Amino acid sequence: MFKNVPKKVKEAAWKFLKYVTEPVNSLYWSLTTGYMTCRVSAFDSVLMGKHFEEEPRGLLTYKQLEYARRRPYFGPYPEVNSIIRSEWEAVMTKVKSPENGVKDAAVKAQKALDEYYK
């Protein structure tokens, strides 16, 4: 929620957040989109269990949580991340070849790292 919005907007946003995160709605969202549920109760539900029996790949995201780590948004990481994304976009839109995109990303990222750690 945003800090500097009218009280009515905050109340409406809070009402929506409560609605969308109710177990039944979280379960529905997850089953229909493939995204993770935001509630343990939805994950533990009978319907989710049946879904995982029919589509075991759906469990992969949850199994990976054990290894998940927050991205390090300090130091040169934000700049390097931006470089990688920009080069990826250039490759995906065929502005650059994959080889040139990787090469340019490496050069630019190394420059950012060198600048930060000098």
PDB file of C-alpha atoms in Angstrom:
ATOM      1  CA  MET A   1       0.000   0.000   0.000  1.00  0.00           C
ATOM      2  CA  PHE A   2       1.113   3.515  -0.694  1.00  0.00           C
ATOM      3  CA  LYS A   3       1.702   5.884   2.208  1.00  0.00           C
ATOM      4  CA  ASN A   4       0.452   9.124   0.680  1.00  0.00           C
ATOM      5  CA  VAL A   5      -2.992   8.192  -0.582  1.00  0.00           C
ATOM      6  CA  PRO A   6      -6.414   9.108   0.784  1.00  0.00           C
ATOM      7  CA  LYS A   7      -7.747   7.048   3.682  1.00  0.00           C
ATOM      8  CA  LYS A   8     -10.589   5.686   1.498  1.00  0.00           C
ATOM      9  CA  VAL A   9      -8.069   4.311  -1.005  1.00  0.00           C
ATOM     10  CA  LYS A  10      -6.070   2.654   1.778  1.00  0.00           C
ATOM     11  CA  GLU A  11      -9.222   1.074   3.189  1.00  0.00           C
ATOM     12  CA  ALA A  12     -10.230  -0.220  -0.246  1.00  0.00           C
ATOM     13  CA  ALA A  13      -6.737  -1.604  -0.847  1.00  0.00           C
ATOM     14  CA  TRP A  14      -6.733  -3.329   2.537  1.00  0.00           C
ATOM     15  CA  LYS A  15     -10.169  -4.824   1.828  1.00  0.00           C
ATOM     16  CA  PHE A  16      -8.896  -6.146  -1.518  1.00  0.00           C
ATOM     17  CA  LEU A  17      -5.720  -7.579   0.040  1.00  0.00           C
ATOM     18  CA  LYS A  18      -7.735  -9.397   2.696  1.00  0.00           C
ATOM     19  CA  TYR A  19     -10.050 -10.792   0.021  1.00  0.00           C
ATOM     20  CA  VAL A  20      -7.355 -11.950  -2.390  1.00  0.00           C
ATOM     21  CA  THR A  21      -5.316 -13.619   0.370  1.00  0.00           C
ATOM     22  CA  GLU A  22      -8.197 -15.579   1.900  1.00  0.00           C
ATOM     23  CA  PRO A  23      -7.343 -19.301   1.678  1.00  0.00           C
ATOM     24  CA  VAL A  24     -10.050 -20.133  -0.866  1.00  0.00           C
ATOM     25  CA  ASN A  25      -9.084 -17.226  -3.120  1.00  0.00           C
ATOM     26  CA  SER A  26      -5.377 -17.914  -2.794  1.00  0.00           C
ATOM     27  CA  LEU A  27      -6.038 -21.537  -3.723  1.00  0.00           C
ATOM     28  CA  TYR A  28      -8.139 -20.521  -6.731  1.00  0.00           C
ATOM     29  CA  TRP A  29      -5.449 -18.078  -7.904  1.00  0.00           C
ATOM     30  CA  SER A  30      -2.755 -20.713  -7.629  1.00  0.00           C
ATOM     31  CA  LEU A  31      -4.726 -23.450  -9.382  1.00  0.00           C
ATOM     32  CA  THR A  32      -5.804 -21.237 -12.260  1.00  0.00           C
ATOM     33  CA  THR A  33      -2.538 -19.367 -12.859  1.00  0.00           C
ATOM     34  CA  GLY A  34       0.183 -21.765 -11.753  1.00  0.00           C
ATOM     35  CA  TYR A  35       1.608 -19.167  -9.396  1.00  0.00           C
ATOM     36  CA  MET A  36       2.468 -20.112  -5.828  1.00  0.00           C
ATOM     37  CA  THR A  37      -0.224 -19.757  -3.232  1.00  0.00           C
ATOM     38  CA  CYS A  38       0.378 -17.160  -0.544  1.00  0.00           C
ATOM     39  CA  ARG A  39      -1.212 -19.308   2.170  1.00  0.00           C
ATOM     40  CA  VAL A  40       0.077 -22.494   3.760  1.00  0.00           C
ATOM     41  CA  SER A  41      -3.534 -23.536   4.342  1.00  0.00           C
ATOM     42  CA  ALA A  42      -4.183 -23.357   0.585  1.00  0.00           C
ATOM     43  CA  PHE A  43      -1.002 -25.308  -0.149  1.00  0.00           C
ATOM     44  CA  ASP A  44      -2.051 -27.997   2.361  1.00  0.00           C
ATOM     45  CA  SER A  45      -5.595 -28.253   0.963  1.00  0.00           C
ATOM     46  CA  VAL A  46      -7.056 -31.407  -0.550  1.00  0.00           C
ATOM     47  CA  LEU A  47      -7.588 -29.648  -3.898  1.00  0.00           C
ATOM     48  CA  MET A  48      -3.958 -28.594  -4.102  1.00  0.00           C
ATOM     49  CA  GLY A  49      -2.892 -32.139  -3.220  1.00  0.00           C
ATOM     50  CA  LYS A  50      -5.026 -33.487  -6.074  1.00  0.00           C
ATOM     51  CA  HIS A  51      -3.545 -30.884  -8.409  1.00  0.00           C
ATOM     52  CA  PHE A  52      -0.006 -31.989  -7.524  1.00  0.00           C
ATOM     53  CA  GLU A  53      -0.942 -35.627  -8.125  1.00  0.00           C
ATOM     54  CA  GLU A  54      -2.151 -34.711 -11.621  1.00  0.00           C
ATOM     55  CA  GLU A  55       0.629 -32.197 -12.281  1.00  0.00           C
ATOM     56  CA  PRO A  56       3.693 -33.060 -10.167  1.00  0.00           C
ATOM     57  CA  ARG A  57       5.766 -30.345 -11.853  1.00  0.00           C
ATOM     58  CA  GLY A  58       3.695 -27.854  -9.869  1.00  0.00           C
ATOM     59  CA  LEU A  59       5.566 -28.877  -6.744  1.00  0.00           C
ATOM     60  CA  LEU A  60       8.939 -27.830  -8.138  1.00  0.00           C
ATOM     61  CA  THR A  61       8.507 -24.194  -7.198  1.00  0.00           C
ATOM     62  CA  TYR A  62       7.730 -25.100  -3.608  1.00  0.00           C
ATOM     63  CA  LYS A  63      10.627 -27.554  -3.386  1.00  0.00           C
ATOM     64  CA  GLN A  64      13.001 -24.805  -4.496  1.00  0.00           C
ATOM     65  CA  LEU A  65      12.058 -22.594  -1.541  1.00  0.00           C
ATOM     66  CA  GLU A  66      14.586 -24.449   0.597  1.00  0.00           C
ATOM     67  CA  TYR A  67      17.319 -23.009  -1.605  1.00  0.00           C
ATOM     68  CA  ALA A  68      15.844 -19.566  -2.305  1.00  0.00           C
ATOM     69  CA  ARG A  69      17.871 -16.554  -1.282  1.00  0.00           C
ATOM     70  CA  ARG A  70      17.124 -12.875  -1.502  1.00  0.00           C
ATOM     71  CA  ARG A  71      18.946 -11.043  -4.270  1.00  0.00           C
ATOM     72  CA  PRO A  72      21.769  -8.877  -2.928  1.00  0.00           C
ATOM     73  CA  TYR A  73      20.506  -5.385  -3.713  1.00  0.00           C
ATOM     74  CA  PHE A  74      23.660  -3.647  -2.538  1.00  0.00           C
ATOM     75  CA  GLY A  75      26.988  -2.771  -4.019  1.00  0.00           C
ATOM     76  CA  PRO A  76      27.196  -3.179  -7.788  1.00  0.00           C
ATOM     77  CA  TYR A  77      24.392  -5.754  -8.000  1.00  0.00           C
ATOM     78  CA  PRO A  78      21.622  -3.389  -9.179  1.00  0.00           C
ATOM     79  CA  GLU A  79      23.799  -2.004 -11.979  1.00  0.00           C
ATOM     80  CA  VAL A  80      25.044  -5.441 -13.073  1.00  0.00           C
ATOM     81  CA  ASN A  81      21.502  -6.788 -12.988  1.00  0.00           C
ATOM     82  CA  SER A  82      20.353  -3.889 -15.176  1.00  0.00           C
ATOM     83  CA  ILE A  83      23.174  -4.572 -17.640  1.00  0.00           C
ATOM     84  CA  ILE A  84      22.245  -8.239 -17.892  1.00  0.00           C
ATOM     85  CA  ARG A  85      18.563  -7.432 -18.404  1.00  0.00           C
ATOM     86  CA  SER A  86      19.345  -4.836 -21.051  1.00  0.00           C
ATOM     87  CA  GLU A  87      21.606  -7.190 -22.990  1.00  0.00           C
ATOM     88  CA  TRP A  88      19.070 -10.011 -22.652  1.00  0.00           C
ATOM     89  CA  GLU A  89      16.403  -7.745 -24.140  1.00  0.00           C
ATOM     90  CA  ALA A  90      18.718  -6.830 -27.029  1.00  0.00           C
ATOM     91  CA  VAL A  91      19.259 -10.519 -27.761  1.00  0.00           C
ATOM     92  CA  MET A  92      15.581 -11.426 -27.451  1.00  0.00           C
ATOM     93  CA  THR A  93      14.530  -8.602 -29.781  1.00  0.00           C
ATOM     94  CA  LYS A  94      17.237  -9.637 -32.237  1.00  0.00           C
ATOM     95  CA  VAL A  95      19.079  -6.331 -31.933  1.00  0.00           C
ATOM     96  CA  LYS A  96      22.170  -8.370 -31.007  1.00  0.00           C
ATOM     97  CA  SER A  97      23.295 -11.922 -31.501  1.00  0.00           C
ATOM     98  CA  PRO A  98      23.476 -14.084 -28.355  1.00  0.00           C
ATOM     99  CA  GLU A  99      27.265 -14.117 -28.647  1.00  0.00           C
ATOM    100  CA  ASN A 100      27.497 -10.324 -28.815  1.00  0.00           C
ATOM    101  CA  GLY A 101      24.935  -9.877 -26.049  1.00  0.00           C
ATOM    102  CA  VAL A 102      26.892 -12.108 -23.688  1.00  0.00           C
ATOM    103  CA  LYS A 103      30.192 -10.504 -24.659  1.00  0.00           C
ATOM    104  CA  ASP A 104      28.842  -6.963 -24.173  1.00  0.00           C
ATOM    105  CA  ALA A 105      27.195  -7.886 -20.871  1.00  0.00           C
ATOM    106  CA  ALA A 106      30.470  -9.323 -19.587  1.00  0.00           C
ATOM    107  CA  VAL A 107      32.464  -6.235 -20.575  1.00  0.00           C
ATOM    108  CA  LYS A 108      29.931  -3.787 -19.114  1.00  0.00           C
ATOM    109  CA  ALA A 109      29.441  -5.803 -15.922  1.00  0.00           C
ATOM    110  CA  GLN A 110      33.180  -6.140 -15.389  1.00  0.00           C
ATOM    111  CA  LYS A 111      33.562  -2.373 -15.796  1.00  0.00           C
ATOM    112  CA  ALA A 112      30.838  -1.788 -13.173  1.00  0.00           C
ATOM    113  CA  LEU A 113      32.499  -4.267 -10.796  1.00  0.00           C
ATOM    114  CA  ASP A 114      35.930  -2.709 -11.330  1.00  0.00           C
ATOM    115  CA  GLU A 115      34.547   0.763 -10.647  1.00  0.00           C
ATOM    116  CA  TYR A 116      32.838  -0.362  -7.466  1.00  0.00           C
ATOM    117  CA  TYR A 117      35.753  -2.354  -6.066  1.00  0.00           C
ATOM    118  CA  LYS A 118      38.647  -0.007  -6.928  1.00  0.00           C
TER     119      LYS A 118
END
